[in-house]
Coordinates of C-alpha atoms and ligand atoms in Angstrom, one line a residue:
X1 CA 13.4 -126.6 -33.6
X2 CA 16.0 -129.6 -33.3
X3 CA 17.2 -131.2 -36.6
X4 CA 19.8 -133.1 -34.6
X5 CA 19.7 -133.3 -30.9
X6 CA 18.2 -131.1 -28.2
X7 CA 19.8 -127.5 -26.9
X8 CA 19.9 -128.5 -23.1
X9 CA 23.4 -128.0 -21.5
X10 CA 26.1 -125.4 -22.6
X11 CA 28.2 -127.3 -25.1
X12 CA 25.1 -129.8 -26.3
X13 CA 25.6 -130.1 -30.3
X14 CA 22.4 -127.9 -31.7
X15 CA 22.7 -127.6 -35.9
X16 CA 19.5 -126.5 -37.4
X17 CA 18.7 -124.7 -40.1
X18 CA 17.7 -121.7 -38.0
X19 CA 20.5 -122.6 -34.9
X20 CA 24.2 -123.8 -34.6
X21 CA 25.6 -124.4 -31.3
X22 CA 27.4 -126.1 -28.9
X23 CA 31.2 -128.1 -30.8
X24 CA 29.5 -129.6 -33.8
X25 CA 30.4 -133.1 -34.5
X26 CA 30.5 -133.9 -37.6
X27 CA 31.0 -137.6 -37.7
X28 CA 27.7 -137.6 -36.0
X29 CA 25.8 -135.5 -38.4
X30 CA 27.0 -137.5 -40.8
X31 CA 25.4 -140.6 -39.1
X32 CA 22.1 -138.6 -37.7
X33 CA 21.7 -136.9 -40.7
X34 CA 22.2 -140.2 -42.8
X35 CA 24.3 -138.3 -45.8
X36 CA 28.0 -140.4 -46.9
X37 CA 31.1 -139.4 -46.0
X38 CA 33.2 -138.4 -48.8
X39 CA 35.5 -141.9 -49.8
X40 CA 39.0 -141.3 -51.6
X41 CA 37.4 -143.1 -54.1
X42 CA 34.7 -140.0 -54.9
X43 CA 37.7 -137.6 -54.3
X44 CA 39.5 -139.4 -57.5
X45 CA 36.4 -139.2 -59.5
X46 CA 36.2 -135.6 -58.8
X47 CA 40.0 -135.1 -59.6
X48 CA 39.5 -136.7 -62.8
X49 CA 37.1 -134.1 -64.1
X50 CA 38.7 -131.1 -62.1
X51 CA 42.1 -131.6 -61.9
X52 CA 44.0 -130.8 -58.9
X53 CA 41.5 -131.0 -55.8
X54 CA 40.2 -127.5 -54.7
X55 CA 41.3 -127.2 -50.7
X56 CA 38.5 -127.3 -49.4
X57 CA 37.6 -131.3 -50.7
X58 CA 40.7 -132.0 -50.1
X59 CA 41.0 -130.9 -46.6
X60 CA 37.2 -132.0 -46.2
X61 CA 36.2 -129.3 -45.5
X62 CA 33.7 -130.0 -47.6
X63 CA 32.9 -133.9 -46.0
X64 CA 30.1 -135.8 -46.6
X65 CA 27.4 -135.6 -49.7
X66 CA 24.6 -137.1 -51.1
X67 CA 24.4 -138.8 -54.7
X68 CA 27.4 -136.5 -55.4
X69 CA 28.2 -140.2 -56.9
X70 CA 25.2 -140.4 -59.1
X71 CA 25.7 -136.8 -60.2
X72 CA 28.9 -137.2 -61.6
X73 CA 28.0 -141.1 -63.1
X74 CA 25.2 -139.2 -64.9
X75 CA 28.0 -136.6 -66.4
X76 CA 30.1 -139.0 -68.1
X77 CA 26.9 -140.2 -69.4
X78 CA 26.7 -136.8 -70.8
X79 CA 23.8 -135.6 -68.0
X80 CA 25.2 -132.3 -67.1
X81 CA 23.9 -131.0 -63.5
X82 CA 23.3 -127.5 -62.5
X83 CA 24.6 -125.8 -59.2
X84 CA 22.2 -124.3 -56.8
X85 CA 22.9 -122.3 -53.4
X86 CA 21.6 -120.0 -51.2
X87 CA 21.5 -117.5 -48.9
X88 CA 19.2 -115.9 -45.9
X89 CA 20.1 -112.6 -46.1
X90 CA 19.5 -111.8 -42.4
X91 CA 22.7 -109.3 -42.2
X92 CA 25.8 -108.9 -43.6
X93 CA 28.2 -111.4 -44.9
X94 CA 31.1 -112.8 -42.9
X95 CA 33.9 -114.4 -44.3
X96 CA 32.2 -118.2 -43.3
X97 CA 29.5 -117.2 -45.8
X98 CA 32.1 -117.5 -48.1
X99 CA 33.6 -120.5 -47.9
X100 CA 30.6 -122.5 -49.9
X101 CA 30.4 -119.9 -52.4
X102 CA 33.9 -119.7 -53.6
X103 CA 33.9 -123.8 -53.5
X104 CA 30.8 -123.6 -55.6
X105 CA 32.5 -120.9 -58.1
X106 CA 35.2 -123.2 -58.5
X107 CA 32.7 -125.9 -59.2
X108 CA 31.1 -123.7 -61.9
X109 CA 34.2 -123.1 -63.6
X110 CA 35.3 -126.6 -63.8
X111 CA 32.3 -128.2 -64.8
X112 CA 30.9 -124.9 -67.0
X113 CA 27.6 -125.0 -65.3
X114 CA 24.6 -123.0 -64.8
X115 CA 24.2 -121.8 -61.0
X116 CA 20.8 -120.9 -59.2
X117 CA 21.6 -118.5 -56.4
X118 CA 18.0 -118.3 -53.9
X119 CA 18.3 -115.1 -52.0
X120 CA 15.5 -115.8 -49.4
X121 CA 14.2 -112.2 -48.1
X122 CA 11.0 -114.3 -47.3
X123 CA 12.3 -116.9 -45.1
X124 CA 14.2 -114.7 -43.1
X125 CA 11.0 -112.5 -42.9
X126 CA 8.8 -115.1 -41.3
X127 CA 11.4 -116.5 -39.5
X128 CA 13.0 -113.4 -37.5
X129 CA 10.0 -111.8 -35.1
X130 CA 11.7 -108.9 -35.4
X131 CA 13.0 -108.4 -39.0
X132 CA 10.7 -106.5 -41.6
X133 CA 10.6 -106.8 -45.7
X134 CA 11.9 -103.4 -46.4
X135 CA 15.4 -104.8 -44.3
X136 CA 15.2 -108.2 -45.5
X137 CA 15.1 -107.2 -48.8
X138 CA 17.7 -104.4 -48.3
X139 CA 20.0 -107.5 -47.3
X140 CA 19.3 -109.6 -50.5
X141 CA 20.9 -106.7 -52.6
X142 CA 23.8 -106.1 -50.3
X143 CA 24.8 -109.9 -49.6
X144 CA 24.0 -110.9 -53.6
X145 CA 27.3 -107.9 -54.0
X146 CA 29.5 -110.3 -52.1
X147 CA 28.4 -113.0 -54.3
X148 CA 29.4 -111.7 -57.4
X149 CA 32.4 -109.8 -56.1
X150 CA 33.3 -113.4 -56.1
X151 CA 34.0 -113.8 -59.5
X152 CA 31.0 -115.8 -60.7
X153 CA 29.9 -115.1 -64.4
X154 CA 26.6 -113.8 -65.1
X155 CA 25.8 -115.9 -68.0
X156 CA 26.0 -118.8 -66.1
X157 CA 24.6 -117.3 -62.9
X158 CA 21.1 -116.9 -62.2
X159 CA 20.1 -115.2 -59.2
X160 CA 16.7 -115.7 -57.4
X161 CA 15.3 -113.1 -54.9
X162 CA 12.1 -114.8 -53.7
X163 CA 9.7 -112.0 -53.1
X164 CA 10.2 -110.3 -56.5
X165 CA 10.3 -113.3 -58.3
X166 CA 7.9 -115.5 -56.7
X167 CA 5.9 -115.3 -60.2
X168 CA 8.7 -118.0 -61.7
X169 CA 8.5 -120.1 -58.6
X170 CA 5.4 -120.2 -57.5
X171 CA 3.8 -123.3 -59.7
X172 CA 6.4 -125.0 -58.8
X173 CA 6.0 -124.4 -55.2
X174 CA 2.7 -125.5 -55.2
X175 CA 3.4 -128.8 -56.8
X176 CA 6.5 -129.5 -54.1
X177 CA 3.9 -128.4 -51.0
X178 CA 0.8 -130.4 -52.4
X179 CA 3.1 -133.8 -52.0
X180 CA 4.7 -133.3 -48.4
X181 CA 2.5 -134.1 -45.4
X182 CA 2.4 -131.9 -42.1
X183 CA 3.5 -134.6 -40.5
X184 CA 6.4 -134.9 -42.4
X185 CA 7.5 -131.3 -42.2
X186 CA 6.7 -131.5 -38.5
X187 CA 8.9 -134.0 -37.4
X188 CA 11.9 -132.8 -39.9
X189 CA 11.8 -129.1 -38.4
X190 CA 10.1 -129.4 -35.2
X191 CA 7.0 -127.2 -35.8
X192 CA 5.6 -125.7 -32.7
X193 CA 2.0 -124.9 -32.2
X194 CA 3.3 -121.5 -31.6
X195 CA 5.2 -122.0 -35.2
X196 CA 3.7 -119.2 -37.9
X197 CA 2.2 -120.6 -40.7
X198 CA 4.5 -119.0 -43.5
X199 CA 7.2 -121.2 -41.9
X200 CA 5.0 -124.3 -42.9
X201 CA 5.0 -123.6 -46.0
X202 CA 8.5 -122.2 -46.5
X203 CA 10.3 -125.7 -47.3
X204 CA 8.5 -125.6 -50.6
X205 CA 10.2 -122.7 -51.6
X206 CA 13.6 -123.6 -51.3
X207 CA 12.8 -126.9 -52.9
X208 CA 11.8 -125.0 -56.2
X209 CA 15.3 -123.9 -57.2
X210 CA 16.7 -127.7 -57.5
X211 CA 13.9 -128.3 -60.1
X212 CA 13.8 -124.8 -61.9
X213 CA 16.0 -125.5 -64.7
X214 CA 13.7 -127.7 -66.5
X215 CA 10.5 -124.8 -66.4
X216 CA 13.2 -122.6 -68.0
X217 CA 15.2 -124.8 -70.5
X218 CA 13.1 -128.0 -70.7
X219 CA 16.1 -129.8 -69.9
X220 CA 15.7 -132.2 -67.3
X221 CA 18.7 -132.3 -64.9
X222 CA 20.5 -132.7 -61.5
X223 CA 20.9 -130.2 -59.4
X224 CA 24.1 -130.3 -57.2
X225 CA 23.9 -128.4 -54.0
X226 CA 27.2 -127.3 -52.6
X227 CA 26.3 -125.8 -49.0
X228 CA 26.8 -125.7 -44.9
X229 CA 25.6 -128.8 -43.6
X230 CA 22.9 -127.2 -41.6
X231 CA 20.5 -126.9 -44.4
X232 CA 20.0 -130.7 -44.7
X233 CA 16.5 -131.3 -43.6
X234 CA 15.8 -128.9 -46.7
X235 CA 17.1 -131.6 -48.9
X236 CA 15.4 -134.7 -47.1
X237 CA 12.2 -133.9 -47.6
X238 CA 13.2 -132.4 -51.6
X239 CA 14.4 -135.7 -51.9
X240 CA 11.5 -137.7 -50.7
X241 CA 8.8 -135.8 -53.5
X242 CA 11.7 -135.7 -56.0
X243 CA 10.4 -138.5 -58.4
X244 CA 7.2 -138.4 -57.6
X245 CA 7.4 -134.7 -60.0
X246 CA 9.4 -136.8 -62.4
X247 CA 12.9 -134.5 -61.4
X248 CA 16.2 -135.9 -60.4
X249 CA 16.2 -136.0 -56.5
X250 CA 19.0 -133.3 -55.5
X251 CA 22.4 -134.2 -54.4
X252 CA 24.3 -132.5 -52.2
X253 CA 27.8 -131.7 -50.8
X254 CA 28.2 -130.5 -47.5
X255 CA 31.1 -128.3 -45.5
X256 CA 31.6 -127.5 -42.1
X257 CA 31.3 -124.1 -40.6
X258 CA 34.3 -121.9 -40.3
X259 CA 34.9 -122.0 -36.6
X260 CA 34.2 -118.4 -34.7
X261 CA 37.0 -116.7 -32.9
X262 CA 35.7 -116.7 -29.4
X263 CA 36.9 -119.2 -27.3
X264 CA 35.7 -122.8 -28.4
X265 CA 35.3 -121.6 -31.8
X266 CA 32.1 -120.0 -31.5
X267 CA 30.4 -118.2 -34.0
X268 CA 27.1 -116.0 -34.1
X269 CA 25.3 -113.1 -35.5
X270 CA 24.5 -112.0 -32.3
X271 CA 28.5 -112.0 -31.0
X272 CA 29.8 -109.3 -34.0
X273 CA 33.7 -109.8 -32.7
X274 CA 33.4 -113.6 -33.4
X275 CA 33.4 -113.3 -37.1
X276 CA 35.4 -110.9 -39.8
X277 CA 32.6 -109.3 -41.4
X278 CA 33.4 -108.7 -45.8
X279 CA 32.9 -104.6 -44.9
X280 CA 34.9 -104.7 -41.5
X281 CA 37.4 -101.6 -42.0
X282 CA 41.6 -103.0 -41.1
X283 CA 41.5 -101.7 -38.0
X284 CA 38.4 -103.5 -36.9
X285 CA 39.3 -106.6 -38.2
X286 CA 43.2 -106.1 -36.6
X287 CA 40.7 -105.5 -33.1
X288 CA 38.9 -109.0 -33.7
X289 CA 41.9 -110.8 -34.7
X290 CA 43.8 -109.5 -31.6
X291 CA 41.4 -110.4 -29.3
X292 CA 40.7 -114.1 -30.8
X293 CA 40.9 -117.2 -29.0
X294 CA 44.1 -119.5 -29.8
X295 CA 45.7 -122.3 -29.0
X296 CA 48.4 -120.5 -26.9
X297 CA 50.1 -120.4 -23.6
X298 CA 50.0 -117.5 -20.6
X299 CA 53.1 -116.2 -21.5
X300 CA 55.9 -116.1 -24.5
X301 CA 58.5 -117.9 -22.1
X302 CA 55.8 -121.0 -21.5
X303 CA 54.8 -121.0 -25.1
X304 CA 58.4 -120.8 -26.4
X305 CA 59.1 -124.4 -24.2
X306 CA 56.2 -125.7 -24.8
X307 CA 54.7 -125.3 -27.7
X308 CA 50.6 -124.2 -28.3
X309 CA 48.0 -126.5 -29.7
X310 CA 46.5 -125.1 -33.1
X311 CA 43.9 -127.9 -33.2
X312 CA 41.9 -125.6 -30.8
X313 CA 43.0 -122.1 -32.4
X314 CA 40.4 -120.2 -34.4
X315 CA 43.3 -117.9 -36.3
X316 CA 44.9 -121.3 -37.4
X317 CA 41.1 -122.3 -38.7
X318 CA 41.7 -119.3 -40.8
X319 CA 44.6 -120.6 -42.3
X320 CA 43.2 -123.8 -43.0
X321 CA 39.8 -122.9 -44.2
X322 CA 41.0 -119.8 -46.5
X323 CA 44.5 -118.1 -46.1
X324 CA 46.7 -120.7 -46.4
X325 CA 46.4 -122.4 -50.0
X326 CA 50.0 -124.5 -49.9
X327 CA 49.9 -127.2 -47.7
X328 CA 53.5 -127.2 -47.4
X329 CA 53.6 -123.7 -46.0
X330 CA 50.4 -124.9 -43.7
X331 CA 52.5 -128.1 -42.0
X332 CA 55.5 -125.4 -41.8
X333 CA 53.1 -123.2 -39.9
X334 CA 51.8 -125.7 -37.5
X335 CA 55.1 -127.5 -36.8
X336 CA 55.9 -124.1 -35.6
X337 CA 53.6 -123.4 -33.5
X338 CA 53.8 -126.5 -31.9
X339 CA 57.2 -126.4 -31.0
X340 CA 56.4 -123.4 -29.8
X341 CA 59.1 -121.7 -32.6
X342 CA 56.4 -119.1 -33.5
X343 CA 54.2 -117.5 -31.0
X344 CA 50.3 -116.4 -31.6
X345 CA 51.5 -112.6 -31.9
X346 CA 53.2 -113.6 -35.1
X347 CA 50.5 -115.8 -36.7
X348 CA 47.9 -112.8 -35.9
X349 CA 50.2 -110.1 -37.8
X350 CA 50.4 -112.7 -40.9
X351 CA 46.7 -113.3 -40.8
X352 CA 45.9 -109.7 -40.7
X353 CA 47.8 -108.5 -43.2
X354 CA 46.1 -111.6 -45.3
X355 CA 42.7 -110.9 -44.7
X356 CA 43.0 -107.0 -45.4
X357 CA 44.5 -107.6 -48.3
X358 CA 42.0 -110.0 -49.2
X359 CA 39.2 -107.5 -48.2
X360 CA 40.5 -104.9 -49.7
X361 CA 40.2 -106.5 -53.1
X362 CA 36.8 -107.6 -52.6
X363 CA 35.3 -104.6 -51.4
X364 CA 36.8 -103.3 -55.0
X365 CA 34.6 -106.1 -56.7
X366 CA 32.1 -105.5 -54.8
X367 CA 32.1 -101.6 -55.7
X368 CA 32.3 -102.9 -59.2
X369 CA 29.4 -105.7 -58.8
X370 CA 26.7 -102.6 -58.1
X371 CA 27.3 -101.6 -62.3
X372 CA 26.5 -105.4 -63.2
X373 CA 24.4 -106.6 -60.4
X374 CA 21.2 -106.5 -62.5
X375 CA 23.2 -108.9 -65.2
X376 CA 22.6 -111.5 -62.7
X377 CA 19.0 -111.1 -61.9
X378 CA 16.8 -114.4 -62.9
X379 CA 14.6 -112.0 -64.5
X380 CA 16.4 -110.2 -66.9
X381 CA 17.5 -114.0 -68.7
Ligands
LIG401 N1 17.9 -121.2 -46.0 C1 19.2 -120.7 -46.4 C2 19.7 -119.7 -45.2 O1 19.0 -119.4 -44.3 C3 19.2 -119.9 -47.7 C4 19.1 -120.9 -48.8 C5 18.1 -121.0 -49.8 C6 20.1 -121.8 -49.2 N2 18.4 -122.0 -50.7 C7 19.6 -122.5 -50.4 C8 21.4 -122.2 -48.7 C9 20.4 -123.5 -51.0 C10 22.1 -123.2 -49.3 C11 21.6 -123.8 -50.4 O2 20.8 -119.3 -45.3

């Protein structure tokens, strides 16, 4: 199942919508996966109608796109868009889950936009051998928590879980399968004869929320897809029947992943002490942070003469994906570290005490989110 290159060899770049491994380069997804870089010149079109760049674009962390462009021509023309985003709930939500959504909030606040959240308790059904309906669905309701504890407002948000509401997308399914060939799918998501057939038929359904607004409103509009690159292929062939349905072909902006904290910045589900988890209690979440990789030296005297490398450290990620909002305070923190003025024990307590407190406050949302939850539901518009 290779979107982008083949899995042989330990550090071989994998990124899939099922699979991310290996040290992703991004450059080169951008060229594989034929999406744009984002240009200063798209940045300033943004800034125009946001103000003040969110971090995350302007740290590009958030880096390439497609028709993100178009999207915003058609808005001055007075086309609004609408956001849609996603997510498989397979488990819980770790802080990298994050990082799209609380881009996209800020998106939806600026541009005063309707979003489409797709909570996918069927594809990871038919994906996962071992996962079953009851638990996938179990997963919808506790990861869609974390999404509101966000701060996104349920007149504007519209969430989606497939298997109840497959009644809204189905027709629309239908008309998105009926126009992309097996061949097609094939070759984008590397079908195996051993593949099940649900999974076949699966890219349909995630197509449905970029052209759902228009069943529900009449109004024909973009959507704008803020997500992990590694849900491209998705969009490709979205893109290709677009037109043909008489809909706006999707356009997208892509981030990176929020690097893990084992050593290399490796992240997975499988490796629980490589990512903060939302409902990780302090002391597990001191526990992972203590025993994350970084950038330093064997001992304090080395690192104190010369200096540690936070290009390769996972906590200083942290800072730079999330924690660390001033950019002033963020060279301050690397100069630091590279003069080897402030050692990793330091930068750990700091990002501990950050994320706790930031954890803390969202678990309170969270708590909060179960009284409004069903505000939210697609259902109950
Ligand atoms: N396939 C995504 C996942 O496994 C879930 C998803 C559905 C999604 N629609 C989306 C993600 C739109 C991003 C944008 O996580």
């Amino acid at each position: 199942m290779s979107a982008s290159s083949n899995s042989d060899g330990n550090n071989e770049m994998v990124v899939t919508p099922w699979e991310v491994k290996g040290k992703v380069d991004y450059e080169r997804l951008i060229r594989e996966f034929g999406t744009q870089p984002l240009t200063p010149e798209l940045l300033a079109k943004v800034e125009t109608r946001t103000g003040k760049l969110h971090m995350q674009i302007e740290r590009r962390i958030f880096f390439s796109h497609r028709d993100l462009d178009t999207v915003l021509n058609l808005y001055e023309k007075g086309i609004k868009f609408v956001l849609y985003t996603g997510r498989g709930p397979s488990g819980p939500v770790h802080i990298g889950h994050l990082v799209p959504w609380i881009f996209t909030r800020h998106l939806q606040e600026k541009f005063k936009t309707r979003l489409y959240f797709q909570v996918t308790d069927d594809e990871k059904f038919i994906i996962d051998d071992d996962s079953t309906l009851p638990e996938t669905k179990h997963w919808a309701y506790e990861n869609a928590l974390d999404l509101i504890a966000l701060g996104f407002k349920p007149d504007d948000t519209f969430i989606i879980y497939d298997v109840q509401d497959m009644d809204l997308l189905y027709d629309v399914a239908l008309e998105v399968a009926k126009r992309i060939t097996y061949s097609t799918a094939r070759s984008t998501f590397g079908f195996q004869d051993s593949t099940n057939i649900g999974w076949v038929f699966w890219p349909a359904i995630q197509a449905v929320p970029c052209f759902l607004h228009k069943k529900l409103t009449g109004e024909n509009v973009p959507a704008l897809i803020p997500a992990a690159i590694d849900q491209d292929p998705y969009w490709r062939v979205t893109r290709d029947i677009a037109q043909k349905l008489g809909y706006y072909k999707p356009a997208q902006i892509h981030c990176r992943f929020l690097p893990g904290l084992a050593a290399g910045g490796k992240m997975s589900a499988s490796i629980p002490e490589s990512s903060i988890f939302t409902m990780d209690p302090p002391q597990v979440v001191k526990k992972k942070i203590w025993n994350a990789f970084t950038g330093g030296k064997g001992t304090a005297a080395e690192q104190r003469k010369l200096g540690a490398d936070p290009t390769v450290c996972s906590i200083f990620q942290y800072y730079f994906y999330l924690f660390e909002e001033d950019n002033a305070k963020l060279s301050e923190r690397e100069r630091k570290c590279r003069g080897g003025e402030m050692l990793c024990g330091e930068c750990k307590v700091d990002i501990v005490a950050k994320l706790n407190k930031f954890l803390e406050t969202h678990r309170e949302r969270r708590e909060k989110a179960k009284d409004t939850i069903e505000q939210y539901h697609i259902k109950r518009k």
